[in-house]
Tab-separated table of C-alpha atoms and ligand atoms in Angstrom:
chain	number	residue	atom	x	y	z
A	139	MET	CA	-11.933	-27.750	-5.499
A	140	ILE	CA	-7.684	-28.888	-5.914
A	141	PRO	CA	-7.690	-31.907	-8.487
A	142	PRO	CA	-5.856	-34.593	-7.184
A	143	ILE	CA	-2.019	-35.362	-8.903
A	144	THR	CA	-2.561	-38.164	-10.666
A	145	GLN	CA	1.360	-38.747	-11.377
A	146	LEU	CA	5.012	-37.859	-10.684
A	147	THR	CA	7.865	-37.540	-13.167
A	148	LEU	CA	11.235	-37.877	-11.868
A	149	GLY	CA	13.675	-35.493	-13.983
A	150	THR	CA	17.320	-35.125	-12.596
A	151	GLN	CA	16.816	-31.656	-11.633
A	152	PHE	CA	12.731	-31.228	-11.565
A	153	LEU	CA	10.048	-32.947	-10.415
A	154	THR	CA	7.388	-32.433	-12.323
A	155	LEU	CA	3.240	-33.127	-10.883
A	156	HIS	CA	0.933	-34.085	-13.694
A	157	TRP	CA	-2.740	-32.616	-12.608
A	158	ALA	CA	-5.955	-34.440	-12.876
A	159	ASP	CA	-6.985	-30.913	-14.747
A	160	GLY	CA	-3.794	-30.875	-17.273
A	161	VAL	CA	-1.623	-28.856	-15.198
A	162	GLN	CA	2.083	-28.967	-15.563
A	163	GLN	CA	3.952	-28.039	-12.432
A	164	GLU	CA	7.755	-28.522	-12.546
A	165	CYS	CA	8.982	-28.399	-9.179
A	166	TYR	CA	13.078	-27.922	-8.066
A	167	TYR	CA	14.086	-30.736	-6.153
A	168	LEU	CA	16.317	-28.018	-3.894
A	169	TRP	CA	13.353	-25.555	-3.762
A	170	LEU	CA	11.206	-28.648	-2.081
A	171	ARG	CA	13.615	-29.497	0.119
A	172	ASP	CA	14.057	-26.308	0.983
A	173	ASN	CA	10.601	-25.716	1.786
A	174	ALA	CA	9.933	-29.283	3.142
A	175	PRO	CA	7.096	-29.300	6.002
A	176	GLU	CA	9.577	-30.926	8.574
A	177	ALA	CA	12.062	-28.202	8.134
A	178	ARG	CA	9.985	-25.770	9.564
A	179	ASP	CA	9.612	-25.381	13.804
A	180	PRO	CA	5.510	-26.436	14.037
A	181	ARG	CA	5.029	-24.199	17.235
A	182	ASN	CA	5.512	-20.935	14.212
A	183	GLY	CA	5.972	-22.331	10.817
A	184	GLN	CA	9.390	-20.593	10.369
A	185	ARG	CA	12.393	-22.201	8.594
A	186	LEU	CA	15.049	-24.008	10.912
A	187	ILE	CA	17.488	-24.711	7.540
A	188	GLU	CA	19.203	-22.696	5.253
A	189	ALA	CA	19.215	-23.265	1.785
A	190	ILE	CA	23.283	-22.750	2.128
A	191	ASP	CA	23.198	-25.850	3.783
A	192	LEU	CA	21.619	-28.723	1.357
A	193	PRO	CA	23.471	-30.059	-1.597
A	194	THR	CA	23.484	-28.185	-4.982
A	195	ASP	CA	22.440	-31.505	-6.834
A	196	ILE	CA	20.069	-33.005	-3.780
A	197	HIS	CA	17.584	-34.798	-5.966
A	198	ALA	CA	14.539	-37.262	-4.892
A	199	GLN	CA	16.072	-40.817	-4.981
A	200	ALA	CA	11.872	-42.008	-4.795
A	201	ALA	CA	8.649	-40.060	-5.139
A	202	THR	CA	5.155	-41.493	-4.787
A	203	LEU	CA	1.271	-40.431	-4.337
A	204	ASN	CA	0.177	-41.986	-0.262
A	205	PRO	CA	-3.428	-42.892	-0.584
A	206	ALA	CA	-4.328	-38.995	0.836
A	207	GLY	CA	-2.600	-38.071	-2.331
A	208	GLN	CA	0.437	-35.856	-1.165
A	209	VAL	CA	3.086	-36.406	-2.342
A	210	GLU	CA	6.079	-38.763	-0.806
A	211	ILE	CA	9.732	-38.023	-1.256
A	212	THR	CA	13.177	-40.098	-0.255
A	213	TRP	CA	16.233	-37.827	-1.041
A	214	SER	CA	19.499	-38.315	-1.945
A	215	HIS	CA	22.312	-37.522	-0.503
A	216	GLU	CA	20.740	-38.922	3.202
A	217	GLN	CA	18.237	-35.325	3.280
A	218	GLY	CA	15.774	-38.498	4.490
A	219	HIS	CA	11.845	-37.699	3.803
A	220	SER	CA	9.568	-35.067	3.222
A	221	CYS	CA	5.287	-35.239	2.390
A	222	PHE	CA	4.258	-32.335	0.819
A	223	ALA	CA	0.193	-31.639	0.695
A	224	PRO	CA	-1.605	-31.201	-3.098
A	225	ALA	CA	-3.048	-27.950	-1.881
A	226	TRP	CA	0.446	-26.347	-0.437
A	227	LEU	CA	1.763	-26.935	-4.506
A	228	ARG	CA	-1.325	-25.955	-5.905
A	229	GLY	CA	-0.745	-22.544	-4.635
A	230	TYR	CA	2.878	-22.559	-6.677
A	231	ALA	CA	1.570	-24.045	-9.998
A	232	ALA	CA	0.540	-21.033	-11.511
A	233	LEU	CA	3.059	-17.810	-11.058
A	234	PRO	CA	1.413	-14.352	-8.902
A	235	ALA	CA	-1.724	-12.905	-10.814
A	236	PRO	CA	-0.879	-9.313	-11.652
A	237	ARG	CA	-2.021	-6.774	-8.834
A	238	SER	CA	-5.358	-5.710	-9.761
A	239	LEU	CA	-6.729	-2.859	-8.227
A	240	ARG	CA	-9.592	0.077	-9.441
A	241	LEU	CA	-7.755	2.880	-10.504
A	242	TRP	CA	-10.992	5.735	-10.203
A	243	ASP	CA	-11.920	9.446	-11.259
A	244	ALA	CA	-14.568	11.776	-10.602
A	245	THR	CA	-17.019	9.244	-12.193
A	246	LEU	CA	-16.650	6.989	-9.632
A	247	PRO	CA	-20.329	6.527	-8.859
A	248	LYS	CA	-21.509	7.065	-5.477
A	249	PRO	CA	-22.061	5.755	-2.451
A	250	TYR	CA	-17.875	5.938	-2.608
A	251	PRO	CA	-16.581	2.543	-0.054
A	252	THR	CA	-18.093	3.496	3.300
A	253	ALA	CA	-18.902	2.190	6.286
A	254	SER	CA	-19.882	3.133	10.165
A	255	TYR	CA	-17.643	2.685	12.888
A	256	PRO	CA	-19.806	0.648	15.437
A	257	GLU	CA	-19.823	-1.828	12.917
A	258	ILE	CA	-16.421	-1.913	12.004
A	259	ARG	CA	-15.822	-2.378	15.674
A	260	GLU	CA	-18.312	-5.127	16.278
A	261	LYS	CA	-17.716	-7.527	13.134
A	262	PRO	CA	-14.810	-8.429	11.484
A	263	THR	CA	-16.390	-9.067	8.436
A	264	ALA	CA	-17.532	-5.470	8.281
A	265	LEU	CA	-13.958	-4.176	8.664
A	266	HIS	CA	-12.395	-7.292	6.048
A	267	TYR	CA	-14.810	-5.191	3.937
A	268	TRP	CA	-13.982	-1.691	5.057
A	269	LEU	CA	-10.207	-2.599	4.940
A	270	ALA	CA	-10.549	-4.260	1.322
A	271	ALA	CA	-12.172	-1.270	0.216
A	272	VAL	CA	-8.897	0.643	0.956
A	273	ALA	CA	-6.735	-1.871	-0.678
A	274	ASP	CA	-8.479	-2.014	-3.843
A	275	TYR	CA	-9.801	1.767	-3.959
A	276	GLY	CA	-6.933	3.620	-1.611
A	277	PHE	CA	-9.359	5.396	0.360
A	278	ALA	CA	-12.293	4.874	2.015
A	279	LEU	CA	-14.652	6.762	4.660
A	280	LEU	CA	-15.821	6.418	8.006
A	281	GLN	CA	-18.887	7.306	9.795
A	282	HIS	CA	-20.329	7.579	12.837
A	283	VAL	CA	-16.774	8.078	14.662
A	284	PRO	CA	-16.965	9.848	18.357
A	285	THR	CA	-16.579	13.542	17.602
A	286	THR	CA	-13.816	13.060	20.181
A	287	SER	CA	-10.493	14.313	20.610
A	288	GLN	CA	-7.897	11.244	19.834
A	289	ALA	CA	-11.416	9.219	18.067
A	290	LEU	CA	-9.310	8.230	15.401
A	291	LEU	CA	-6.575	6.865	17.160
A	292	GLN	CA	-9.361	4.087	18.073
A	293	VAL	CA	-9.905	3.616	14.520
A	294	VAL	CA	-5.716	2.778	13.699
A	295	ASP	CA	-6.247	0.388	16.431
A	296	LEU	CA	-8.720	-1.679	14.678
A	297	PHE	CA	-5.926	-2.084	12.276
A	298	GLY	CA	-2.633	-1.419	12.900
A	299	TYR	CA	-0.657	1.181	15.189
A	300	VAL	CA	0.189	4.947	14.853
A	301	ARG	CA	2.779	6.303	12.843
A	302	GLU	CA	4.100	8.612	15.539
A	303	THR	CA	6.053	11.670	13.656
A	304	ASN	CA	7.015	15.250	14.683
A	305	TYR	CA	3.425	16.115	14.393
A	306	GLY	CA	2.635	14.156	17.375
A	307	LYS	CA	0.511	10.696	17.635
A	308	TYR	CA	-2.150	12.489	15.949
A	309	PHE	CA	-2.737	16.590	14.717
A	310	ASP	CA	-5.220	19.157	14.950
A	311	VAL	CA	-6.116	20.664	11.795
A	312	LYS	CA	-7.774	23.655	12.309
A	313	SER	CA	-6.372	27.815	11.435
A	314	VAL	CA	-3.929	28.549	14.457
A	315	VAL	CA	-2.114	31.946	14.491
A	316	ASN	CA	1.727	31.475	14.052
A	317	PRO	CA	1.544	28.032	11.280
A	318	ASN	CA	4.007	25.883	11.135
A	319	ASN	CA	2.116	24.057	8.228
A	320	LEU	CA	-0.349	25.842	5.446
A	321	ALA	CA	-2.484	22.748	6.522
A	322	TYR	CA	-3.248	25.018	9.540
A	323	THR	CA	-4.650	28.286	7.974
A	324	GLY	CA	-8.114	28.122	6.157
A	325	LEU	CA	-5.991	27.995	2.563
A	326	ALA	CA	-7.329	25.916	-0.018
A	327	LEU	CA	-4.389	22.776	-0.065
A	328	SER	CA	-4.254	21.067	-3.425
A	329	PRO	CA	-4.091	17.659	-3.557
A	330	HIS	CA	-0.851	16.656	-2.452
A	331	THR	CA	0.308	13.274	-0.360
A	332	ASP	CA	1.602	13.781	2.931
A	333	ASN	CA	5.184	13.356	4.273
A	334	PRO	CA	6.532	13.296	1.634
A	335	TYR	CA	10.220	14.424	3.190
A	336	ARG	CA	9.969	11.681	5.847
A	337	ASP	CA	12.031	8.668	4.653
A	338	PRO	CA	9.892	6.109	5.195
A	339	THR	CA	7.308	7.934	4.239
A	340	PRO	CA	4.356	6.645	6.066
A	341	THR	CA	2.286	5.085	4.273
A	342	LEU	CA	-1.546	5.159	5.591
A	343	GLN	CA	-3.221	8.608	7.142
A	344	LEU	CA	-6.600	9.223	8.508
A	345	LEU	CA	-8.700	12.485	8.536
A	346	HIS	CA	-11.329	12.907	11.164
A	347	CYS	CA	-14.264	15.619	11.605
A	348	LEU	CA	-14.409	17.241	14.923
A	349	GLN	CA	-15.849	20.531	13.479
A	350	ASN	CA	-16.823	21.985	9.791
A	351	ALA	CA	-19.002	24.478	9.874
A	352	ALA	CA	-16.838	27.022	8.144
A	353	GLU	CA	-17.608	27.658	4.655
A	354	GLY	CA	-15.770	25.734	2.515
A	355	GLY	CA	-13.253	23.382	3.354
A	356	GLU	CA	-14.632	20.377	1.098
A	357	ASN	CA	-12.096	17.606	0.625
A	358	THR	CA	-10.462	16.212	-2.311
A	359	LEU	CA	-8.974	13.148	-3.293
A	360	VAL	CA	-7.442	11.998	-6.377
A	361	ASP	CA	-6.030	8.354	-7.651
A	362	GLY	CA	-2.540	8.936	-8.268
A	363	PHE	CA	-2.035	5.439	-9.882
A	364	LEU	CA	-4.253	6.401	-12.572
A	365	LEU	CA	-2.806	10.178	-13.284
A	366	ALA	CA	0.869	7.929	-13.626
A	367	GLU	CA	-0.976	5.131	-15.811
A	368	THR	CA	-2.328	7.844	-17.631
A	369	LEU	CA	0.705	9.923	-18.217
A	370	ARG	CA	2.350	6.915	-19.010
A	371	ASN	CA	0.186	6.424	-21.927
A	372	ARG	CA	-0.147	9.847	-23.050
A	373	ALA	CA	3.532	11.233	-22.413
A	374	PRO	CA	6.375	8.919	-22.111
A	375	GLU	CA	9.077	11.196	-22.326
A	376	HIS	CA	7.192	13.271	-18.872
A	377	PHE	CA	6.368	9.423	-17.785
A	378	HIS	CA	10.260	8.746	-18.129
A	379	LEU	CA	11.416	11.528	-16.303
A	380	LEU	CA	9.158	11.712	-13.276
A	381	THR	CA	9.891	8.144	-12.624
A	382	THR	CA	14.261	8.128	-13.074
A	383	GLN	CA	14.627	11.709	-11.518
A	384	PRO	CA	14.739	11.656	-7.931
A	385	VAL	CA	13.285	15.263	-6.566
A	386	ARG	CA	13.743	16.636	-2.865
A	387	PHE	CA	11.287	17.175	-0.416
A	388	ARG	CA	11.993	19.035	2.965
A	389	PHE	CA	10.642	20.167	5.968
A	390	GLN	CA	11.854	22.639	8.273
A	391	ASP	CA	10.467	24.448	11.485
A	392	LYS	CA	11.915	25.377	15.026
A	393	GLU	CA	12.683	21.388	15.219
A	394	SER	CA	12.741	19.709	12.553
A	395	ASP	CA	14.391	19.784	9.223
A	396	LEU	CA	13.149	16.878	7.179
A	397	VAL	CA	14.892	15.959	4.131
A	398	ALA	CA	13.859	12.972	1.806
A	399	GLU	CA	14.848	12.431	-1.694
A	400	THR	CA	12.601	10.455	-4.462
A	401	PRO	CA	10.846	10.271	-7.656
A	402	LEU	CA	7.935	11.530	-7.686
A	403	ILE	CA	6.868	8.360	-9.415
A	404	ARG	CA	8.255	4.924	-8.600
A	405	LEU	CA	8.512	1.562	-10.539
A	406	ASP	CA	8.581	-2.045	-8.854
A	407	THR	CA	10.878	-4.504	-10.782
A	408	GLN	CA	7.866	-5.449	-14.208
A	409	GLY	CA	7.611	-1.588	-14.508
A	410	GLN	CA	3.969	-1.093	-12.152
A	411	VAL	CA	3.358	2.235	-10.398
A	412	MET	CA	4.213	0.859	-6.447
A	413	ALA	CA	4.032	4.809	-5.160
A	414	VAL	CA	3.195	8.438	-5.737
A	415	ARG	CA	4.777	11.248	-4.024
A	416	TYR	CA	3.615	15.006	-4.793
A	417	ASN	CA	3.468	17.790	-2.983
A	418	ASN	CA	3.751	21.522	-3.745
A	419	ARG	CA	4.417	23.130	-0.460
A	420	SER	CA	7.014	21.160	0.086
A	421	GLN	CA	8.756	20.184	-3.023
A	422	ALA	CA	12.826	21.084	-2.661
A	423	PRO	CA	13.681	23.361	-5.993
A	424	PHE	CA	14.591	21.005	-8.498
A	425	HIS	CA	18.685	20.267	-8.033
A	426	PHE	CA	20.041	19.130	-11.708
A	427	VAL	CA	21.934	19.742	-14.577
A	428	PRO	CA	20.646	23.069	-15.603
A	429	ALA	CA	19.449	21.372	-19.281
A	430	LEU	CA	17.379	18.859	-17.379
A	431	ILE	CA	15.173	21.814	-15.952
A	432	PRO	CA	13.389	22.564	-19.022
A	433	ALA	CA	11.838	19.054	-19.669
A	434	TYR	CA	11.375	18.571	-15.885
A	435	TYR	CA	9.377	21.509	-15.698
A	436	ALA	CA	7.533	20.207	-18.541
A	437	ALA	CA	7.056	16.790	-17.163
A	438	TYR	CA	6.263	18.020	-13.330
A	439	ARG	CA	3.688	20.491	-15.100
A	440	ALA	CA	1.979	17.866	-17.298
A	441	PHE	CA	1.336	15.507	-13.993
A	442	GLY	CA	0.185	18.719	-11.582
A	443	GLN	CA	-2.164	19.939	-14.523
A	444	MET	CA	-4.067	16.405	-13.879
A	445	VAL	CA	-3.609	16.357	-10.338
A	446	ASN	CA	-5.723	19.756	-10.430
A	447	ASN	CA	-7.526	18.863	-13.320
A	448	PRO	CA	-11.441	18.384	-11.449
A	449	ALA	CA	-12.606	15.559	-13.975
A	450	TYR	CA	-10.083	12.977	-11.707
A	451	GLN	CA	-11.033	14.580	-8.278
A	452	LEU	CA	-13.750	13.503	-5.768
A	453	ARG	CA	-15.448	16.270	-3.999
A	454	PHE	CA	-16.862	15.985	-0.878
A	455	LYS	CA	-17.836	17.629	2.620
A	456	LEU	CA	-16.893	15.542	5.883
A	457	ASN	CA	-19.366	16.050	8.551
A	458	PRO	CA	-18.525	16.067	12.508
A	459	GLY	CA	-17.990	12.031	13.168
A	460	ASP	CA	-16.273	11.269	9.349
A	461	LEU	CA	-12.946	10.112	8.764
A	462	PHE	CA	-11.713	9.084	5.845
A	463	ILE	CA	-8.370	7.089	5.527
A	464	VAL	CA	-6.030	6.821	2.703
A	465	ASP	CA	-3.003	5.195	1.177
A	466	ASN	CA	-0.878	8.055	1.047
A	467	GLU	CA	1.656	6.173	-1.923
A	468	ARG	CA	-1.180	6.374	-3.983
A	469	ILE	CA	-3.959	9.259	-3.221
A	470	LEU	CA	-3.596	12.670	-3.535
A	471	HIS	CA	-5.931	14.439	-0.559
A	472	GLY	CA	-6.275	18.097	-0.568
A	473	ARG	CA	-9.227	20.351	0.708
A	474	THR	CA	-10.592	23.667	-0.892
A	475	GLY	CA	-10.168	26.872	1.396
A	476	PHE	CA	-12.351	27.605	3.916
A	477	SER	CA	-13.635	31.517	5.539
A	478	SER	CA	-13.307	32.483	9.210
A	479	GLY	CA	-16.648	32.600	9.594
A	480	GLY	CA	-17.414	29.027	11.271
A	481	THR	CA	-15.267	26.625	13.247
A	482	ARG	CA	-13.598	23.838	11.322
A	483	HIS	CA	-11.556	20.973	13.117
A	484	LEU	CA	-10.276	18.479	11.818
A	485	GLN	CA	-7.559	15.713	13.664
A	486	GLY	CA	-5.375	13.474	11.458
A	487	CYS	CA	-2.771	10.869	12.343
A	488	TYR	CA	-0.610	8.425	10.469
A	489	ALA	CA	-0.168	4.573	10.545
A	490	ASP	CA	1.294	1.406	7.865
A	491	ARG	CA	-0.089	-0.076	5.167
A	492	ASP	CA	1.682	-3.673	6.990
A	493	GLY	CA	-0.606	-2.940	9.011
A	494	LEU	CA	-3.903	-2.666	7.231
A	495	TYR	CA	-2.938	-5.581	4.935
A	496	SER	CA	-2.236	-8.810	8.045
A	497	LYS	CA	-5.430	-7.515	9.396
A	498	LEU	CA	-7.269	-7.921	5.971
A	499	ARG	CA	-5.134	-11.491	5.611
A	500	VAL	CA	-6.067	-12.261	9.127
A	501	THR	CA	-9.959	-11.416	8.975
A	502	ASN	CA	-10.047	-13.426	5.302
A	503	HIS	CA	-8.343	-16.788	7.062
A	504	LYS	CA	-11.148	-16.140	9.407
K	1064	LIG	O1	-7.852	20.239	6.174
K	1064	LIG	C1	-8.181	18.821	6.064
K	1064	LIG	O2	-9.256	18.735	4.650
K	1064	LIG	C2	-7.468	18.478	4.791
K	1064	LIG	C3	-5.746	18.906	5.855
K	1064	LIG	C4	-4.454	18.246	4.985
K	1064	LIG	O3	-4.675	17.837	4.009
K	1064	LIG	C5	-3.460	17.380	6.019
K	1064	LIG	O4	-3.877	17.928	7.139
K	1064	LIG	O5	-2.145	16.897	5.908
């Protein structure tokens, strides 16, 4: 419940709202006019005016509370009249809450975040909870996906769009004779993020198990954000290098030569970890001044030791019909090696996080 506004104070630059619960909110006049409801197209909510066209010294000539508790403003400079709903104003009374994610290691209790495909397909609430798990934990499992080729594309249809790459709309992960990628062998793959050599990198990856009769071939997941925070606490000098020194990733085959350059750990303007890229297979040789290489290797190896430490890894074997989805800028995924005795066949594809977050908000409103 939003408390009512009890009083308004007109200052020279700011209108102060006094809320019944004691909160005082200062609203810059130009900001209010720029965000006035009547400055938006009623059909789509998009803004119709430009902030640069408003007088810099715009202010309220009068501000009152109407019987519905809304704030009515008469503007200077013949800028008309605006009416603001308290619920909208209250949404800006406090600064945005810091991001809250569930960081995890190997002690994450089972069952891991899991849903059933028929359920998320039929029930928006079930879909919402599955997508929310991806947002919180960076990954989620899905069971009972039909074991038919391309079924994973229908999973993506539930929340977004497939990101097509040089591997196609989807790709088959199984041993082949002449692999253009070590993923298409029975070798173990240490935890990694996919396609770090692509710009922008796909932000979601799905892997769907069609067959898993080989010995081995267990999947591993690692929370890259936890590793980054652990490194920040334990070895700030390593963390500094990995967050500031760009490195190259590269993938080459007959058809492609993909290169991207970024620090392994990217921070946002608040210093929060926003993306991790780590992929031993496609890491290009470090190419810095020689004096930096020993320190960079020390930092890189410290991170790599954590990536490969079972204390940080979840490990599970996918059964046919199981799928997992990862935030590819947070979660590293890998697999143990597998024998050529029985068939192991996974299909993978990429998608983007913006679609997933959009669906999450839409299912929340509903
Ligand atoms: O085979 C697997 O389980 C994982 C394959 C993989 O890591 C990939 O395709 O990116």
